[in-house]
PDB file of C-alpha atoms in Angstrom:
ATOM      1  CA  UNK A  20      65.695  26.158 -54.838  1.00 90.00           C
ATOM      2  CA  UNK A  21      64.357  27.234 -51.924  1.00 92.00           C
ATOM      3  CA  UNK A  22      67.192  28.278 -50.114  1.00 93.00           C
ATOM      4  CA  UNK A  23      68.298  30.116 -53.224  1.00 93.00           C
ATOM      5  CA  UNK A  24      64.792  32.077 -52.929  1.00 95.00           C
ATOM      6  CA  UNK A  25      64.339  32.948 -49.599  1.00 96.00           C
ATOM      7  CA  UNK A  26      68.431  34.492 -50.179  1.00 95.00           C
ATOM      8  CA  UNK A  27      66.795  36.973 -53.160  1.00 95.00           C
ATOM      9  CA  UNK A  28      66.419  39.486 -50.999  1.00 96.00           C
ATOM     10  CA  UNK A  29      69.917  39.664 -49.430  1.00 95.00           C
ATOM     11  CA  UNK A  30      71.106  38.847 -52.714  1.00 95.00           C
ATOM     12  CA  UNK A  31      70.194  41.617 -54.190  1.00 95.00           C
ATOM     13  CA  UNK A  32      70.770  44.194 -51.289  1.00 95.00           C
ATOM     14  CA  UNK A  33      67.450  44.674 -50.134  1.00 95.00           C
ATOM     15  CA  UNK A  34      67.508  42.642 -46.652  1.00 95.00           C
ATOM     16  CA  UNK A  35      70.472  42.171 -44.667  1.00 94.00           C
ATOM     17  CA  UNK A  36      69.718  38.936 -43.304  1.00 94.00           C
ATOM     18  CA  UNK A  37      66.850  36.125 -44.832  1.00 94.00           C
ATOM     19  CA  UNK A  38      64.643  36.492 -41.765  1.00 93.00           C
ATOM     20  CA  UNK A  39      64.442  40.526 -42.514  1.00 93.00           C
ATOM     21  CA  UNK A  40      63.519  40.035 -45.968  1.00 93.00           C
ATOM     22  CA  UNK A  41      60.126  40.492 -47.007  1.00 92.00           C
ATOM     23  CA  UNK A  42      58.076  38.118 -49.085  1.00 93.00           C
ATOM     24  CA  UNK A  43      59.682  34.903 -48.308  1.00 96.00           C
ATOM     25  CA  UNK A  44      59.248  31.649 -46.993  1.00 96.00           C
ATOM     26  CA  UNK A  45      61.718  31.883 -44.338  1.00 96.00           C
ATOM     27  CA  UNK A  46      60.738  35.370 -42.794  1.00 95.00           C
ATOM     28  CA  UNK A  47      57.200  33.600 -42.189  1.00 95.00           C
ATOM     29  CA  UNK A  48      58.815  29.998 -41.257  1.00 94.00           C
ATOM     30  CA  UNK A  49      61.037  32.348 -38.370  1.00 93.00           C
ATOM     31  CA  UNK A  50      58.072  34.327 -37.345  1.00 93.00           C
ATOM     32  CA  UNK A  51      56.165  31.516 -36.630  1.00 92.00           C
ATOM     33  CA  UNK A  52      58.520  29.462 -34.912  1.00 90.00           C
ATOM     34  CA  UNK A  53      58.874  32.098 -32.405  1.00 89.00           C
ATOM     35  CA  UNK A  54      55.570  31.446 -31.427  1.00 90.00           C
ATOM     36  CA  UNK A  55      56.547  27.242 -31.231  1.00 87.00           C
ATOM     37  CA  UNK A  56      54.290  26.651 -35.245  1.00 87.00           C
ATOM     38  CA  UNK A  57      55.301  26.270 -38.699  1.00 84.00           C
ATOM     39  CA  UNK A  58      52.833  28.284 -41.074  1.00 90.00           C
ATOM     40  CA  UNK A  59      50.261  26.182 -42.277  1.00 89.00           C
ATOM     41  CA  UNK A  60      50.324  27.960 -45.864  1.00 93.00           C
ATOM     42  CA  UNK A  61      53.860  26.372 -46.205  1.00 94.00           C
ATOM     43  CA  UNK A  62      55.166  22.440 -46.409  1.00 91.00           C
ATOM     44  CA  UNK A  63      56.366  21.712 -42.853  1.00 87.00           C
ATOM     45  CA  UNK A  64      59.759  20.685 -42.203  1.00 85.00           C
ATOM     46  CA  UNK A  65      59.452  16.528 -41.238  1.00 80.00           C
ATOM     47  CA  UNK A  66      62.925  15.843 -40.113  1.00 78.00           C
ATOM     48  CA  UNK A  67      65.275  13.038 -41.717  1.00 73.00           C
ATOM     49  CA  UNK A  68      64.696  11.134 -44.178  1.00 70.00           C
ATOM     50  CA  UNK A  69      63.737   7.809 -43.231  1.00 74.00           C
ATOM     51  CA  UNK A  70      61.939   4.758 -44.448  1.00 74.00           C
ATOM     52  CA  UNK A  71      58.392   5.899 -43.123  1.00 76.00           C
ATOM     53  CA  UNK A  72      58.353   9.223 -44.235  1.00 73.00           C
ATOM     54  CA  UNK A  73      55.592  12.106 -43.393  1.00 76.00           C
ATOM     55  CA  UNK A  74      54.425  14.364 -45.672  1.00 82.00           C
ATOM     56  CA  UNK A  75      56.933  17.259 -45.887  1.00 84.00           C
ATOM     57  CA  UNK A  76      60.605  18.785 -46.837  1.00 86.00           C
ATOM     58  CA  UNK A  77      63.405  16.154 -45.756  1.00 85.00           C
ATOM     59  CA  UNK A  78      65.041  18.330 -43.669  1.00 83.00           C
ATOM     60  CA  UNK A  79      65.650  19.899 -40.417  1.00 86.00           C
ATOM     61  CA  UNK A  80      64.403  23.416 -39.764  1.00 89.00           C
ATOM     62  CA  UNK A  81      67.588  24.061 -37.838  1.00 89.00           C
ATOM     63  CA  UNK A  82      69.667  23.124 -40.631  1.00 90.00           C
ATOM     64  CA  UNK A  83      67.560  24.959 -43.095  1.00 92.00           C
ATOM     65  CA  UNK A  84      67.759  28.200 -41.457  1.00 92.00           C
ATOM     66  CA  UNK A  85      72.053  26.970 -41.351  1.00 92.00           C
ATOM     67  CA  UNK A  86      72.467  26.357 -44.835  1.00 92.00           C
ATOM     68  CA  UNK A  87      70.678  29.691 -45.571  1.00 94.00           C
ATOM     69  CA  UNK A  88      72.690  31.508 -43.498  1.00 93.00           C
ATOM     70  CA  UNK A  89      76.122  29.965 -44.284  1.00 92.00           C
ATOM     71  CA  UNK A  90      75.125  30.420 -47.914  1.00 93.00           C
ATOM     72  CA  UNK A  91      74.143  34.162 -47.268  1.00 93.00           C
ATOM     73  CA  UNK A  92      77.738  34.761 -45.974  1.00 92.00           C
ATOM     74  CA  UNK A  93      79.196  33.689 -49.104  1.00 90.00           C
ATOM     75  CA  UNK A  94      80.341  36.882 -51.145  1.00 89.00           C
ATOM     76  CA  UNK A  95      79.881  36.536 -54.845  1.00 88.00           C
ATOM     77  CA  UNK A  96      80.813  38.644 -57.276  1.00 89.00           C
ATOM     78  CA  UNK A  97      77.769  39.087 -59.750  1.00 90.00           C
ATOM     79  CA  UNK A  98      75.838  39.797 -56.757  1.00 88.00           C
ATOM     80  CA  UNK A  99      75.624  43.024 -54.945  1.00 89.00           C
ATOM     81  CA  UNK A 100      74.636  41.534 -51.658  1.00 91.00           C
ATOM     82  CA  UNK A 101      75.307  38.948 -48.402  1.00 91.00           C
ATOM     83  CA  UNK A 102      74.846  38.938 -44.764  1.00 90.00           C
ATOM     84  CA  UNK A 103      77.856  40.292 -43.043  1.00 89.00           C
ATOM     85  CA  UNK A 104      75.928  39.942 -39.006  1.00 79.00           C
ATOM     86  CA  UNK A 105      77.820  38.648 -37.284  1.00 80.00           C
ATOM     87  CA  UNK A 106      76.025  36.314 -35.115  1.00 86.00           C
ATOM     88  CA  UNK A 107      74.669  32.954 -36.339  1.00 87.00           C
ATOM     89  CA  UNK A 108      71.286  33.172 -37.536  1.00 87.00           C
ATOM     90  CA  UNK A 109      69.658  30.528 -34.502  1.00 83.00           C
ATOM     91  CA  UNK A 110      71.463  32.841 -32.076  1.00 85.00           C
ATOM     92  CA  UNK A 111      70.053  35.925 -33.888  1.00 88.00           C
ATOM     93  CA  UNK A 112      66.782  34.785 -34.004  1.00 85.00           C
ATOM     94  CA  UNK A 113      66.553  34.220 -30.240  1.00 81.00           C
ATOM     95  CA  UNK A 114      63.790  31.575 -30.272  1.00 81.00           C
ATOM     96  CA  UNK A 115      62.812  30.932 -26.909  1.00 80.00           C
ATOM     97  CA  UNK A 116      63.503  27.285 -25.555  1.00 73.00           C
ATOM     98  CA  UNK A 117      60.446  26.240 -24.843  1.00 81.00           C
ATOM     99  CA  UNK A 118      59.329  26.745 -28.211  1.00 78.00           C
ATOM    100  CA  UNK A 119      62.395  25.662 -30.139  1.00 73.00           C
ATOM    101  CA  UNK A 120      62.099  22.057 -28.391  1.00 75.00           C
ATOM    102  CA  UNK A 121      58.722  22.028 -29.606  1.00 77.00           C
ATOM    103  CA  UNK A 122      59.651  22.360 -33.138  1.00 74.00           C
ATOM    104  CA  UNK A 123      62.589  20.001 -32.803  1.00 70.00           C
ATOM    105  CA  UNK A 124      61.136  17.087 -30.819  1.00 71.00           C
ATOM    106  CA  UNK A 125      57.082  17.355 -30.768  1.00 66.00           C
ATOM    107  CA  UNK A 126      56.679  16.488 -35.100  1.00 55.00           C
ATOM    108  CA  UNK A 127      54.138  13.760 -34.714  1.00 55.00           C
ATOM    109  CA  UNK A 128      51.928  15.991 -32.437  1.00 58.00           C
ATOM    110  CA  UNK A 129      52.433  19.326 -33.152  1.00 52.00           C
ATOM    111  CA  UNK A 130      52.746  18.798 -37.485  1.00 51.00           C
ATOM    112  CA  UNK A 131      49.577  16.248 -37.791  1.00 52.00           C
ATOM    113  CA  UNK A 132      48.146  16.048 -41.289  1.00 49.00           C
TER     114      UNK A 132
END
């Protein structure tokens, strides 16, 4: 459902790509992780699922922002619009390192609740 959501937008021909696209949980998600965060307004991302598990969306932020963008590239019929960039959305988005390993490797400090 959410990946569905945050693909209104391109869906409908009014973004080209999901981090563009105005009102949605993955434009904020992207902005944020720029800056090494996840929005605090939104359920964080906690990885895996495993038998312990934290507070938070089963999933990978990587793969999220993946599956949105693979499914944005699909071209459908009843809708008017997809993404048609041609670069991958995590090479698009040109997160810098630094904070990209934070997101991917620091949960337990940097997503506390």
């Amino acid at each position: 459902c959410l990946a569905y959501v945050d693909l209104n937008p391109v869906r409908a021909k009014m973004a080209k790509t999901p981090e563009e696209s105005d009102h949605t949980s993955i434009k904020k998600r992207v902005e944020t992780a720029k800056e090494g965060k996840q929005p605090k307004s939104l359920m964080r991302f906690s990885g895996n699922p495993r038998k312990y598990m934290p507070k938070g969306l089963p999933f990978e932020f990587k793969y999220y922002l993946e599956l949105v963008d693979l499914t944005g590239r699909c071209i459908r019929e009843d809708k008017r619009g997809f993404i048609t960039d041609a670069q991958p959305i995590l090479a698009r988005l040109n997160i810098q390192p630094d904070n990209w390993l934070k997101l991917t490797t620091q949960f337990t400090k940097v997503f506390k609740g």
